[in-house]
Amino acid sequence: MASSFQLPFEQPIHEIEAQIRDLESVDPKSDDVREQIRELRKQLNETIRSIYKNLDPWETVRVSRHPQRPMFTDYVDLVFDEFVELHGDKFFGDDRALRTGFAKLDEFKVMLVGHQKGKTLKERNECYFGCAHPEGYRKAMEKMELAAKYGLPIIAMIDTPGAYPGIGAEERGQAQVIAESMLAMSRLPTPIICIVIGEGGSGGALGIGVGDRVAVLENAYYSVISPEGCAGILWKSHDYAPQAARALKITSKHLLEMGVIDDVVEEPLGGAHRDHYQMAAKLKQYLTKTLRELQKLPTTELLNQRYDKFRKIGPYIENGVATA
C-alpha cells in the first residue's frame, strides 16, 4: 500500500519510489527500462529493511502514529467475520473512542474491545483521537463481563495516546473507572488477549490491558506516559521528546526484554501502514494460535497464571527481600 504521508527518515524510500513511478510511466518500456525498474525495486527493499531495522525509539513512536497505519476498524474488516457492534454503558452514553462487539475468528466466537482513533477529521473529533472517557471503559467492562458470562474469549486492541484528560472525564471518575476495569479484567474467567496495535499510552491503554497474553506489534509502543508528556515534566519542553522516548524504553524490543509483554508480532517490511492485508494476516495467525493455547487451560489455572504474570513484572522488595 503506497503511503502519501512521509516520515522524515523515510525520505530515501520515497525518492526511490518516485524513480520507479517515473520509469513505470514510460510506454513502451525497453529492456533497459525494465532492468532499471528491477534494480530499483531490489534497492527499495534493501533500503526499507535497513531503515526499519535501525529505528530509534522516537522514530518507532512516529511510525506507531502514522495516519495510514491500520486501526481497530481495519482489523475488524480484515481479520474477523460477522462483527456486531455493542453500544453504550447504560449510565451516560456511547463513547466512540472505545468500540466493542461480538465477532468470529475462524472457529472462535469472541468479544472485541478496542480503541478507535478515526481517519477523517470529523471521525477523529467524534472519537476524541482515540482518548476514551469513563463511559468508554464502563462500556468495555460491561461487554467483557457479558463475554465471560457466555464463555467467550476477549480480544482487546490498544491504540491510544492516553485516556481523555478533560474536566468532564475527571468529574465522571476517569481514574476510578480505569482502576475498576483493570481489577475486573484480572478476575474474568475467560481467556483475554491484549495487543497494542499502535500507541499504548498511560492508563488509557492499561484500562483494557490486563490479559493472559499481552503483545505489541513490532513498530508500536507501550508506555506509562507519552514521550511528549515525559519531556514536558522533566525538561519543561516537548522538544526533548526523542530523549524521553529513549529513556522510557517503550519499544517492543525493550518491553520484551524487560518482561512487560509476552510477544512481539512482526510487521510487514516497512511497517503495517505499507501493507494492511499482510499485517492483518500476521495478526490473525497470532490470535488464532494464542486462543487455541489459552482454550486448553482450566479456568483456575488461567486466572492463577494471569495473576502471577502481573505480579512478576519488574523488581520489587517483599518482606525485606528483593526480587529480580
PDB file of C-alpha atoms in Angstrom:
ATOM      1  CA  MET A   1       0.000   0.000   0.000  1.00  0.00           C
ATOM      2  CA  ALA A   2       1.615   3.224  -1.151  1.00  0.00           C
ATOM      3  CA  SER A   3       1.839   5.913   1.508  1.00  0.00           C
ATOM      4  CA  SER A   4       1.314   9.610   0.735  1.00  0.00           C
ATOM      5  CA  PHE A   5       2.329  10.642   4.248  1.00  0.00           C
ATOM      6  CA  GLN A   6       6.103  10.912   4.588  1.00  0.00           C
ATOM      7  CA  LEU A   7       8.082  10.456   7.772  1.00  0.00           C
ATOM      8  CA  PRO A   8      11.415  12.350   7.729  1.00  0.00           C
ATOM      9  CA  PHE A   9      13.578   9.229   7.982  1.00  0.00           C
ATOM     10  CA  GLU A  10      11.669   7.613   5.093  1.00  0.00           C
ATOM     11  CA  GLN A  11      12.883  10.209   2.580  1.00  0.00           C
ATOM     12  CA  PRO A  12      15.319   7.795   0.820  1.00  0.00           C
ATOM     13  CA  ILE A  13      12.446   5.304   0.428  1.00  0.00           C
ATOM     14  CA  HIS A  14      10.138   7.849  -1.186  1.00  0.00           C
ATOM     15  CA  GLU A  15      12.884   9.028  -3.542  1.00  0.00           C
ATOM     16  CA  ILE A  16      13.374   5.505  -4.888  1.00  0.00           C
ATOM     17  CA  GLU A  17       9.604   5.000  -5.165  1.00  0.00           C
ATOM     18  CA  ALA A  18       9.369   8.224  -7.190  1.00  0.00           C
ATOM     19  CA  GLN A  19      12.063   6.950  -9.570  1.00  0.00           C
ATOM     20  CA  ILE A  20      10.160   3.680 -10.016  1.00  0.00           C
ATOM     21  CA  ARG A  21       6.912   5.538 -10.750  1.00  0.00           C
ATOM     22  CA  ASP A  22       8.654   7.679 -13.363  1.00  0.00           C
ATOM     23  CA  LEU A  23      10.113   4.640 -15.121  1.00  0.00           C
ATOM     24  CA  GLU A  24       6.814   2.743 -14.979  1.00  0.00           C
ATOM     25  CA  SER A  25       5.086   5.643 -16.724  1.00  0.00           C
ATOM     26  CA  VAL A  26       7.351   5.162 -19.769  1.00  0.00           C
ATOM     27  CA  ASP A  27       5.478   3.472 -22.613  1.00  0.00           C
ATOM     28  CA  PRO A  28       6.583   1.378 -24.373  1.00  0.00           C
ATOM     29  CA  LYS A  29       9.201   0.060 -21.981  1.00  0.00           C
ATOM     30  CA  SER A  30      12.531  -1.040 -23.338  1.00  0.00           C
ATOM     31  CA  ASP A  31      14.523  -3.934 -21.862  1.00  0.00           C
ATOM     32  CA  ASP A  32      16.863  -1.369 -20.324  1.00  0.00           C
ATOM     33  CA  VAL A  33      13.973   0.386 -18.554  1.00  0.00           C
ATOM     34  CA  ARG A  34      12.613  -2.920 -17.232  1.00  0.00           C
ATOM     35  CA  GLU A  35      16.065  -3.781 -15.887  1.00  0.00           C
ATOM     36  CA  GLN A  36      16.316  -0.410 -14.166  1.00  0.00           C
ATOM     37  CA  ILE A  37      12.929  -0.975 -12.533  1.00  0.00           C
ATOM     38  CA  ARG A  38      14.019  -4.405 -11.269  1.00  0.00           C
ATOM     39  CA  GLU A  39      17.228  -2.958  -9.824  1.00  0.00           C
ATOM     40  CA  LEU A  40      15.357  -0.079  -8.176  1.00  0.00           C
ATOM     41  CA  ARG A  41      12.825  -2.465  -6.607  1.00  0.00           C
ATOM     42  CA  LYS A  42      15.665  -4.501  -5.178  1.00  0.00           C
ATOM     43  CA  GLN A  43      17.303  -1.324  -3.895  1.00  0.00           C
ATOM     44  CA  LEU A  44      13.971  -0.194  -2.427  1.00  0.00           C
ATOM     45  CA  ASN A  45      13.549  -3.390  -0.382  1.00  0.00           C
ATOM     46  CA  GLU A  46      17.125  -3.170   0.875  1.00  0.00           C
ATOM     47  CA  THR A  47      16.661   0.493   1.853  1.00  0.00           C
ATOM     48  CA  ILE A  48      13.382  -0.178   3.681  1.00  0.00           C
ATOM     49  CA  ARG A  49      14.907  -3.147   5.505  1.00  0.00           C
ATOM     50  CA  SER A  50      17.977  -1.121   6.517  1.00  0.00           C
ATOM     51  CA  ILE A  51      15.974   1.869   7.793  1.00  0.00           C
ATOM     52  CA  TYR A  52      13.381  -0.116   9.732  1.00  0.00           C
ATOM     53  CA  LYS A  53      15.968  -2.437  11.243  1.00  0.00           C
ATOM     54  CA  ASN A  54      17.666   0.558  12.867  1.00  0.00           C
ATOM     55  CA  LEU A  55      14.757   2.716  14.051  1.00  0.00           C
ATOM     56  CA  ASP A  56      15.435   4.581  17.272  1.00  0.00           C
ATOM     57  CA  PRO A  57      12.653   4.782  19.926  1.00  0.00           C
ATOM     58  CA  TRP A  58      11.374   8.185  18.774  1.00  0.00           C
ATOM     59  CA  GLU A  59      11.203   7.035  15.163  1.00  0.00           C
ATOM     60  CA  THR A  60       9.230   3.994  16.331  1.00  0.00           C
ATOM     61  CA  VAL A  61       6.769   6.326  18.046  1.00  0.00           C
ATOM     62  CA  ARG A  62       6.414   8.259  14.777  1.00  0.00           C
ATOM     63  CA  VAL A  63       5.656   5.019  12.911  1.00  0.00           C
ATOM     64  CA  SER A  64       3.084   3.961  15.526  1.00  0.00           C
ATOM     65  CA  ARG A  65       1.227   7.240  14.874  1.00  0.00           C
ATOM     66  CA  HIS A  66       1.336   7.008  11.090  1.00  0.00           C
ATOM     67  CA  PRO A  67      -2.088   8.196   9.809  1.00  0.00           C
ATOM     68  CA  GLN A  68      -2.266   5.294   7.338  1.00  0.00           C
ATOM     69  CA  ARG A  69      -1.483   2.650   9.927  1.00  0.00           C
ATOM     70  CA  PRO A  70      -4.360   0.123  10.213  1.00  0.00           C
ATOM     71  CA  MET A  71      -6.749   0.882  13.074  1.00  0.00           C
ATOM     72  CA  PHE A  72      -9.276  -1.144  15.025  1.00  0.00           C
ATOM     73  CA  THR A  73     -11.961  -0.928  12.337  1.00  0.00           C
ATOM     74  CA  ASP A  74      -9.467  -2.006   9.650  1.00  0.00           C
ATOM     75  CA  TYR A  75      -8.642  -5.167  11.587  1.00  0.00           C
ATOM     76  CA  VAL A  76     -12.345  -5.787  12.204  1.00  0.00           C
ATOM     77  CA  ASP A  77     -12.858  -5.859   8.436  1.00  0.00           C
ATOM     78  CA  LEU A  78      -9.696  -7.791   7.536  1.00  0.00           C
ATOM     79  CA  VAL A  79      -9.325 -10.295  10.394  1.00  0.00           C
ATOM     80  CA  PHE A  80     -12.791 -11.006  11.800  1.00  0.00           C
ATOM     81  CA  ASP A  81     -16.192 -12.067  10.477  1.00  0.00           C
ATOM     82  CA  GLU A  82     -19.735 -11.122  11.444  1.00  0.00           C
ATOM     83  CA  PHE A  83     -18.846  -8.184  13.699  1.00  0.00           C
ATOM     84  CA  VAL A  84     -21.869  -6.914  15.636  1.00  0.00           C
ATOM     85  CA  GLU A  85     -21.114  -3.698  17.493  1.00  0.00           C
ATOM     86  CA  LEU A  86     -22.495  -3.169  21.003  1.00  0.00           C
ATOM     87  CA  HIS A  87     -23.143   0.359  22.227  1.00  0.00           C
ATOM     88  CA  GLY A  88     -23.473   2.328  25.445  1.00  0.00           C
ATOM     89  CA  ASP A  89     -22.560   1.965  29.105  1.00  0.00           C
ATOM     90  CA  LYS A  90     -26.163   2.199  30.440  1.00  0.00           C
ATOM     91  CA  PHE A  91     -25.109   5.186  32.559  1.00  0.00           C
ATOM     92  CA  PHE A  92     -24.036   8.135  30.437  1.00  0.00           C
ATOM     93  CA  GLY A  93     -23.551   7.476  26.717  1.00  0.00           C
ATOM     94  CA  ASP A  94     -21.734   5.676  23.931  1.00  0.00           C
ATOM     95  CA  ASP A  95     -18.033   6.576  23.752  1.00  0.00           C
ATOM     96  CA  ARG A  96     -16.836   6.267  20.138  1.00  0.00           C
ATOM     97  CA  ALA A  97     -13.172   6.108  21.201  1.00  0.00           C
ATOM     98  CA  LEU A  98     -13.693   2.606  22.645  1.00  0.00           C
ATOM     99  CA  ARG A  99     -15.579   0.137  20.455  1.00  0.00           C
ATOM    100  CA  THR A 100     -16.977  -3.227  21.484  1.00  0.00           C
ATOM    101  CA  GLY A 101     -18.812  -6.059  19.798  1.00  0.00           C
ATOM    102  CA  PHE A 102     -19.233  -9.760  19.031  1.00  0.00           C
ATOM    103  CA  ALA A 103     -17.171 -11.243  16.200  1.00  0.00           C
ATOM    104  CA  LYS A 104     -15.954 -14.545  14.758  1.00  0.00           C
ATOM    105  CA  LEU A 105     -12.326 -15.521  14.274  1.00  0.00           C
ATOM    106  CA  ASP A 106     -12.133 -18.831  12.407  1.00  0.00           C
ATOM    107  CA  GLU A 107     -13.759 -21.337  14.781  1.00  0.00           C
ATOM    108  CA  PHE A 108     -13.852 -18.890  17.709  1.00  0.00           C
ATOM    109  CA  LYS A 109     -16.669 -16.600  18.776  1.00  0.00           C
ATOM    110  CA  VAL A 110     -15.068 -13.670  20.572  1.00  0.00           C
ATOM    111  CA  MET A 111     -15.746 -10.308  22.188  1.00  0.00           C
ATOM    112  CA  LEU A 112     -13.765  -7.485  20.606  1.00  0.00           C
ATOM    113  CA  VAL A 113     -12.782  -4.372  22.549  1.00  0.00           C
ATOM    114  CA  GLY A 114     -10.586  -1.710  21.017  1.00  0.00           C
ATOM    115  CA  HIS A 115      -9.642   1.944  20.726  1.00  0.00           C
ATOM    116  CA  GLN A 116     -10.525   3.760  17.520  1.00  0.00           C
ATOM    117  CA  LYS A 117      -8.720   6.996  16.622  1.00  0.00           C
ATOM    118  CA  GLY A 118     -10.667   7.832  13.486  1.00  0.00           C
ATOM    119  CA  LYS A 119      -9.456   8.599   9.971  1.00  0.00           C
ATOM    120  CA  THR A 120     -11.199  11.754   8.779  1.00  0.00           C
ATOM    121  CA  LEU A 121     -11.146  14.919  10.880  1.00  0.00           C
ATOM    122  CA  LYS A 122     -14.863  14.505  11.618  1.00  0.00           C
ATOM    123  CA  GLU A 123     -14.380  10.912  12.796  1.00  0.00           C
ATOM    124  CA  ARG A 124     -11.326  11.843  14.854  1.00  0.00           C
ATOM    125  CA  ASN A 125     -13.294  14.531  16.658  1.00  0.00           C
ATOM    126  CA  GLU A 126     -16.085  12.046  17.341  1.00  0.00           C
ATOM    127  CA  CYS A 127     -13.523   9.543  18.648  1.00  0.00           C
ATOM    128  CA  TYR A 128     -11.531  12.172  20.570  1.00  0.00           C
ATOM    129  CA  PHE A 129      -8.444  10.893  18.680  1.00  0.00           C
ATOM    130  CA  GLY A 130      -8.717   7.565  20.498  1.00  0.00           C
ATOM    131  CA  CYS A 131      -8.837   9.071  24.015  1.00  0.00           C
ATOM    132  CA  ALA A 132     -11.679   7.323  25.833  1.00  0.00           C
ATOM    133  CA  HIS A 133     -13.920   8.819  28.518  1.00  0.00           C
ATOM    134  CA  PRO A 134     -15.128   6.942  31.637  1.00  0.00           C
ATOM    135  CA  GLU A 135     -18.244   5.802  29.778  1.00  0.00           C
ATOM    136  CA  GLY A 136     -15.970   4.066  27.262  1.00  0.00           C
ATOM    137  CA  TYR A 137     -14.281   1.982  29.945  1.00  0.00           C
ATOM    138  CA  ARG A 138     -17.627   1.269  31.631  1.00  0.00           C
ATOM    139  CA  LYS A 139     -18.962   0.065  28.287  1.00  0.00           C
ATOM    140  CA  ALA A 140     -15.884  -2.126  27.808  1.00  0.00           C
ATOM    141  CA  MET A 141     -16.240  -3.608  31.304  1.00  0.00           C
ATOM    142  CA  GLU A 142     -19.902  -4.422  30.823  1.00  0.00           C
ATOM    143  CA  LYS A 143     -19.289  -6.102  27.458  1.00  0.00           C
ATOM    144  CA  MET A 144     -16.304  -8.079  28.781  1.00  0.00           C
ATOM    145  CA  GLU A 145     -18.382  -9.319  31.712  1.00  0.00           C
ATOM    146  CA  LEU A 146     -21.053 -10.349  29.189  1.00  0.00           C
ATOM    147  CA  ALA A 147     -18.394 -12.292  27.274  1.00  0.00           C
ATOM    148  CA  ALA A 148     -17.259 -14.057  30.437  1.00  0.00           C
ATOM    149  CA  LYS A 149     -20.878 -14.979  31.250  1.00  0.00           C
ATOM    150  CA  TYR A 150     -21.188 -16.826  27.943  1.00  0.00           C
ATOM    151  CA  GLY A 151     -17.654 -18.220  27.884  1.00  0.00           C
ATOM    152  CA  LEU A 152     -16.375 -16.074  25.019  1.00  0.00           C
ATOM    153  CA  PRO A 153     -12.681 -15.152  24.782  1.00  0.00           C
ATOM    154  CA  ILE A 154     -11.878 -11.429  24.806  1.00  0.00           C
ATOM    155  CA  ILE A 155      -9.538  -9.676  22.375  1.00  0.00           C
ATOM    156  CA  ALA A 156      -8.539  -6.131  23.347  1.00  0.00           C
ATOM    157  CA  MET A 157      -6.823  -3.906  20.761  1.00  0.00           C
ATOM    158  CA  ILE A 158      -4.990  -0.967  22.291  1.00  0.00           C
ATOM    159  CA  ASP A 159      -4.311   2.196  20.302  1.00  0.00           C
ATOM    160  CA  THR A 160      -4.483   5.395  22.344  1.00  0.00           C
ATOM    161  CA  PRO A 161      -2.171   8.213  23.446  1.00  0.00           C
ATOM    162  CA  GLY A 162      -3.995   8.057  26.795  1.00  0.00           C
ATOM    163  CA  ALA A 163      -7.390   8.395  28.423  1.00  0.00           C
ATOM    164  CA  TYR A 164      -9.225  11.671  27.796  1.00  0.00           C
ATOM    165  CA  PRO A 165      -7.805  14.300  30.207  1.00  0.00           C
ATOM    166  CA  GLY A 166     -10.709  16.786  30.172  1.00  0.00           C
ATOM    167  CA  ILE A 167     -12.684  18.165  33.093  1.00  0.00           C
ATOM    168  CA  GLY A 168     -15.840  16.213  32.214  1.00  0.00           C
ATOM    169  CA  ALA A 169     -13.938  12.919  32.182  1.00  0.00           C
ATOM    170  CA  GLU A 170     -12.392  13.683  35.572  1.00  0.00           C
ATOM    171  CA  GLU A 171     -15.794  14.645  37.008  1.00  0.00           C
ATOM    172  CA  ARG A 172     -17.210  11.302  35.875  1.00  0.00           C
ATOM    173  CA  GLY A 173     -14.420   9.321  37.572  1.00  0.00           C
ATOM    174  CA  GLN A 174     -11.774   8.664  34.913  1.00  0.00           C
ATOM    175  CA  ALA A 175      -9.062   7.314  37.233  1.00  0.00           C
ATOM    176  CA  GLN A 176     -11.502   5.261  39.291  1.00  0.00           C
ATOM    177  CA  VAL A 177     -13.108   3.575  36.296  1.00  0.00           C
ATOM    178  CA  ILE A 178      -9.701   2.657  34.795  1.00  0.00           C
ATOM    179  CA  ALA A 179      -8.728   1.041  38.108  1.00  0.00           C
ATOM    180  CA  GLU A 180     -12.054  -0.804  38.233  1.00  0.00           C
ATOM    181  CA  SER A 181     -11.576  -2.031  34.670  1.00  0.00           C
ATOM    182  CA  MET A 182      -8.105  -3.376  35.439  1.00  0.00           C
ATOM    183  CA  LEU A 183      -9.435  -5.158  38.530  1.00  0.00           C
ATOM    184  CA  ALA A 184     -12.361  -6.612  36.598  1.00  0.00           C
ATOM    185  CA  MET A 185     -10.131  -7.898  33.786  1.00  0.00           C
ATOM    186  CA  SER A 186      -7.810  -9.570  36.282  1.00  0.00           C
ATOM    187  CA  ARG A 187     -10.746 -11.689  37.535  1.00  0.00           C
ATOM    188  CA  LEU A 188     -12.703 -12.518  34.368  1.00  0.00           C
ATOM    189  CA  PRO A 189     -12.940 -16.329  33.979  1.00  0.00           C
ATOM    190  CA  THR A 190     -12.318 -16.359  30.236  1.00  0.00           C
ATOM    191  CA  PRO A 191      -9.184 -16.079  28.028  1.00  0.00           C
ATOM    192  CA  ILE A 192      -8.067 -12.497  27.362  1.00  0.00           C
ATOM    193  CA  ILE A 193      -5.582 -11.373  24.709  1.00  0.00           C
ATOM    194  CA  CYS A 194      -4.412  -7.747  24.755  1.00  0.00           C
ATOM    195  CA  ILE A 195      -2.468  -6.402  21.791  1.00  0.00           C
ATOM    196  CA  VAL A 196      -1.049  -2.920  21.222  1.00  0.00           C
ATOM    197  CA  ILE A 197      -1.631  -2.126  17.547  1.00  0.00           C
ATOM    198  CA  GLY A 198      -0.350   1.458  17.591  1.00  0.00           C
ATOM    199  CA  GLU A 199       0.060   3.698  20.620  1.00  0.00           C
ATOM    200  CA  GLY A 200      -0.179   2.246  24.100  1.00  0.00           C
ATOM    201  CA  GLY A 201      -0.229   5.333  26.251  1.00  0.00           C
ATOM    202  CA  SER A 202      -0.625   5.553  30.025  1.00  0.00           C
ATOM    203  CA  GLY A 203      -3.756   4.499  31.923  1.00  0.00           C
ATOM    204  CA  GLY A 204      -5.799   4.778  28.762  1.00  0.00           C
ATOM    205  CA  ALA A 205      -4.007   1.682  27.497  1.00  0.00           C
ATOM    206  CA  LEU A 206      -3.885  -0.112  30.848  1.00  0.00           C
ATOM    207  CA  GLY A 207      -7.659   0.222  31.189  1.00  0.00           C
ATOM    208  CA  ILE A 208      -8.080  -2.627  28.676  1.00  0.00           C
ATOM    209  CA  GLY A 209      -4.566  -4.052  29.046  1.00  0.00           C
ATOM    210  CA  VAL A 210      -4.845  -6.811  31.656  1.00  0.00           C
ATOM    211  CA  GLY A 211      -4.844 -10.200  29.968  1.00  0.00           C
ATOM    212  CA  ASP A 212      -3.419 -13.689  29.763  1.00  0.00           C
ATOM    213  CA  ARG A 213      -1.244 -12.627  26.831  1.00  0.00           C
ATOM    214  CA  VAL A 214      -0.065  -9.086  26.193  1.00  0.00           C
ATOM    215  CA  ALA A 215       1.514  -8.495  22.795  1.00  0.00           C
ATOM    216  CA  VAL A 216       2.809  -5.461  20.900  1.00  0.00           C
ATOM    217  CA  LEU A 217       3.135  -5.003  17.157  1.00  0.00           C
ATOM    218  CA  GLU A 218       6.755  -4.600  16.101  1.00  0.00           C
ATOM    219  CA  ASN A 219       6.534  -0.836  15.477  1.00  0.00           C
ATOM    220  CA  ALA A 220       4.059   0.047  18.222  1.00  0.00           C
ATOM    221  CA  TYR A 221       4.945   1.387  21.669  1.00  0.00           C
ATOM    222  CA  TYR A 222       3.639   0.826  25.206  1.00  0.00           C
ATOM    223  CA  SER A 223       4.441   3.348  27.913  1.00  0.00           C
ATOM    224  CA  VAL A 224       3.435   4.830  31.250  1.00  0.00           C
ATOM    225  CA  ILE A 225       3.371   8.251  29.551  1.00  0.00           C
ATOM    226  CA  SER A 226       3.822   9.673  26.065  1.00  0.00           C
ATOM    227  CA  PRO A 227       7.339  10.917  25.203  1.00  0.00           C
ATOM    228  CA  GLU A 228       5.985  14.468  24.899  1.00  0.00           C
ATOM    229  CA  GLY A 229       4.324  14.231  28.312  1.00  0.00           C
ATOM    230  CA  CYS A 230       7.508  12.918  29.887  1.00  0.00           C
ATOM    231  CA  ALA A 231       9.592  15.638  28.224  1.00  0.00           C
ATOM    232  CA  GLY A 232       7.162  18.305  29.398  1.00  0.00           C
ATOM    233  CA  ILE A 233       7.509  17.135  33.015  1.00  0.00           C
ATOM    234  CA  LEU A 234      11.272  16.550  33.096  1.00  0.00           C
ATOM    235  CA  TRP A 235      12.574  19.202  30.691  1.00  0.00           C
ATOM    236  CA  LYS A 236       9.588  21.577  30.502  1.00  0.00           C
ATOM    237  CA  SER A 237       9.627  21.280  26.716  1.00  0.00           C
ATOM    238  CA  HIS A 238       8.253  18.831  24.135  1.00  0.00           C
ATOM    239  CA  ASP A 239      11.447  19.399  22.134  1.00  0.00           C
ATOM    240  CA  TYR A 240      13.063  16.724  24.320  1.00  0.00           C
ATOM    241  CA  ALA A 241      10.567  14.016  23.291  1.00  0.00           C
ATOM    242  CA  PRO A 242      13.248  11.956  21.437  1.00  0.00           C
ATOM    243  CA  GLN A 243      15.400  11.836  24.583  1.00  0.00           C
ATOM    244  CA  ALA A 244      12.359  10.895  26.660  1.00  0.00           C
ATOM    245  CA  ALA A 245      11.472   8.091  24.233  1.00  0.00           C
ATOM    246  CA  ARG A 246      14.953   6.612  24.638  1.00  0.00           C
ATOM    247  CA  ALA A 247      14.853   6.866  28.434  1.00  0.00           C
ATOM    248  CA  LEU A 248      11.387   5.308  28.738  1.00  0.00           C
ATOM    249  CA  LYS A 249      12.348   2.095  26.875  1.00  0.00           C
ATOM    250  CA  ILE A 250       8.963   1.860  25.200  1.00  0.00           C
ATOM    251  CA  THR A 251       9.679  -0.135  22.038  1.00  0.00           C
ATOM    252  CA  SER A 252       8.617  -3.743  21.543  1.00  0.00           C
ATOM    253  CA  LYS A 253      12.228  -4.921  21.824  1.00  0.00           C
ATOM    254  CA  HIS A 254      12.747  -3.230  25.203  1.00  0.00           C
ATOM    255  CA  LEU A 255       9.358  -4.325  26.523  1.00  0.00           C
ATOM    256  CA  LEU A 256      10.016  -7.963  25.663  1.00  0.00           C
ATOM    257  CA  GLU A 257      13.474  -7.871  27.267  1.00  0.00           C
ATOM    258  CA  MET A 258      12.020  -6.422  30.488  1.00  0.00           C
ATOM    259  CA  GLY A 259       9.201  -8.963  30.634  1.00  0.00           C
ATOM    260  CA  VAL A 260       6.439  -6.358  30.384  1.00  0.00           C
ATOM    261  CA  ILE A 261       4.919  -8.106  27.358  1.00  0.00           C
ATOM    262  CA  ASP A 262       4.723 -11.719  26.230  1.00  0.00           C
ATOM    263  CA  ASP A 263       5.073 -11.467  22.454  1.00  0.00           C
ATOM    264  CA  VAL A 264       6.039  -9.189  19.583  1.00  0.00           C
ATOM    265  CA  VAL A 265       4.030  -9.540  16.374  1.00  0.00           C
ATOM    266  CA  GLU A 266       6.201  -8.960  13.321  1.00  0.00           C
ATOM    267  CA  GLU A 267       5.074  -6.281  10.878  1.00  0.00           C
ATOM    268  CA  PRO A 268       5.424  -6.311   7.070  1.00  0.00           C
ATOM    269  CA  LEU A 269       8.561  -4.807   5.563  1.00  0.00           C
ATOM    270  CA  GLY A 270       8.372  -1.058   6.115  1.00  0.00           C
ATOM    271  CA  GLY A 271       5.658  -1.136   8.758  1.00  0.00           C
ATOM    272  CA  ALA A 272       1.979  -2.048   8.968  1.00  0.00           C
ATOM    273  CA  HIS A 273       0.959   1.101   7.079  1.00  0.00           C
ATOM    274  CA  ARG A 274       2.603  -0.260   3.901  1.00  0.00           C
ATOM    275  CA  ASP A 275       0.572  -3.460   3.725  1.00  0.00           C
ATOM    276  CA  HIS A 276      -2.681  -3.722   5.674  1.00  0.00           C
ATOM    277  CA  TYR A 277      -3.512  -7.171   4.282  1.00  0.00           C
ATOM    278  CA  GLN A 278      -0.205  -8.760   5.236  1.00  0.00           C
ATOM    279  CA  MET A 279      -0.344  -7.182   8.686  1.00  0.00           C
ATOM    280  CA  ALA A 280      -3.879  -8.477   9.167  1.00  0.00           C
ATOM    281  CA  ALA A 281      -2.784 -11.974   8.143  1.00  0.00           C
ATOM    282  CA  LYS A 282       0.082 -11.937  10.669  1.00  0.00           C
ATOM    283  CA  LEU A 283      -2.215 -10.680  13.416  1.00  0.00           C
ATOM    284  CA  LYS A 284      -4.860 -13.296  12.639  1.00  0.00           C
ATOM    285  CA  GLN A 285      -2.251 -16.047  12.763  1.00  0.00           C
ATOM    286  CA  TYR A 286      -1.043 -14.836  16.171  1.00  0.00           C
ATOM    287  CA  LEU A 287      -4.550 -14.507  17.616  1.00  0.00           C
ATOM    288  CA  THR A 288      -5.788 -17.922  16.477  1.00  0.00           C
ATOM    289  CA  LYS A 289      -2.616 -19.650  17.681  1.00  0.00           C
ATOM    290  CA  THR A 290      -2.807 -17.952  21.085  1.00  0.00           C
ATOM    291  CA  LEU A 291      -6.523 -18.605  21.520  1.00  0.00           C
ATOM    292  CA  ARG A 292      -6.006 -22.313  20.856  1.00  0.00           C
ATOM    293  CA  GLU A 293      -3.312 -22.374  23.569  1.00  0.00           C
ATOM    294  CA  LEU A 294      -5.413 -20.496  26.130  1.00  0.00           C
ATOM    295  CA  GLN A 295      -8.599 -22.508  25.492  1.00  0.00           C
ATOM    296  CA  LYS A 296      -6.815 -25.633  26.709  1.00  0.00           C
ATOM    297  CA  LEU A 297      -6.211 -24.188  30.190  1.00  0.00           C
ATOM    298  CA  PRO A 298      -8.672 -24.839  33.044  1.00  0.00           C
ATOM    299  CA  THR A 299     -10.230 -21.622  34.350  1.00  0.00           C
ATOM    300  CA  THR A 300      -8.489 -21.805  37.734  1.00  0.00           C
ATOM    301  CA  GLU A 301      -5.087 -22.238  36.113  1.00  0.00           C
ATOM    302  CA  LEU A 302      -5.839 -19.437  33.640  1.00  0.00           C
ATOM    303  CA  LEU A 303      -6.627 -16.988  36.452  1.00  0.00           C
ATOM    304  CA  ASN A 304      -3.646 -18.063  38.562  1.00  0.00           C
ATOM    305  CA  GLN A 305      -1.258 -17.619  35.645  1.00  0.00           C
ATOM    306  CA  ARG A 306      -2.745 -14.202  34.864  1.00  0.00           C
ATOM    307  CA  TYR A 307      -2.278 -13.090  38.469  1.00  0.00           C
ATOM    308  CA  ASP A 308       1.290 -14.397  38.675  1.00  0.00           C
ATOM    309  CA  LYS A 309       2.181 -12.839  35.333  1.00  0.00           C
ATOM    310  CA  PHE A 310       1.488  -9.291  36.519  1.00  0.00           C
ATOM    311  CA  ARG A 311       2.911  -9.887  39.987  1.00  0.00           C
ATOM    312  CA  LYS A 312       6.259 -10.774  38.452  1.00  0.00           C
ATOM    313  CA  ILE A 313       6.655  -7.682  36.272  1.00  0.00           C
ATOM    314  CA  GLY A 314       9.579  -5.568  37.450  1.00  0.00           C
ATOM    315  CA  PRO A 315      11.816  -5.819  40.536  1.00  0.00           C
ATOM    316  CA  TYR A 316      10.355  -5.087  43.974  1.00  0.00           C
ATOM    317  CA  ILE A 317      11.022  -5.716  47.669  1.00  0.00           C
ATOM    318  CA  GLU A 318       8.763  -8.057  49.648  1.00  0.00           C
ATOM    319  CA  ASN A 319       9.375  -8.808  53.332  1.00  0.00           C
ATOM    320  CA  GLY A 320      12.785  -7.199  53.045  1.00  0.00           C
ATOM    321  CA  VAL A 321      13.812  -9.456  50.152  1.00  0.00           C
ATOM    322  CA  ALA A 322      14.477  -8.005  46.697  1.00  0.00           C
ATOM    323  CA  THR A 323      13.144  -9.919  43.691  1.00  0.00           C
ATOM    324  CA  ALA A 324      14.622  -9.857  40.208  1.00  0.00           C
TER     325      ALA A 324
END
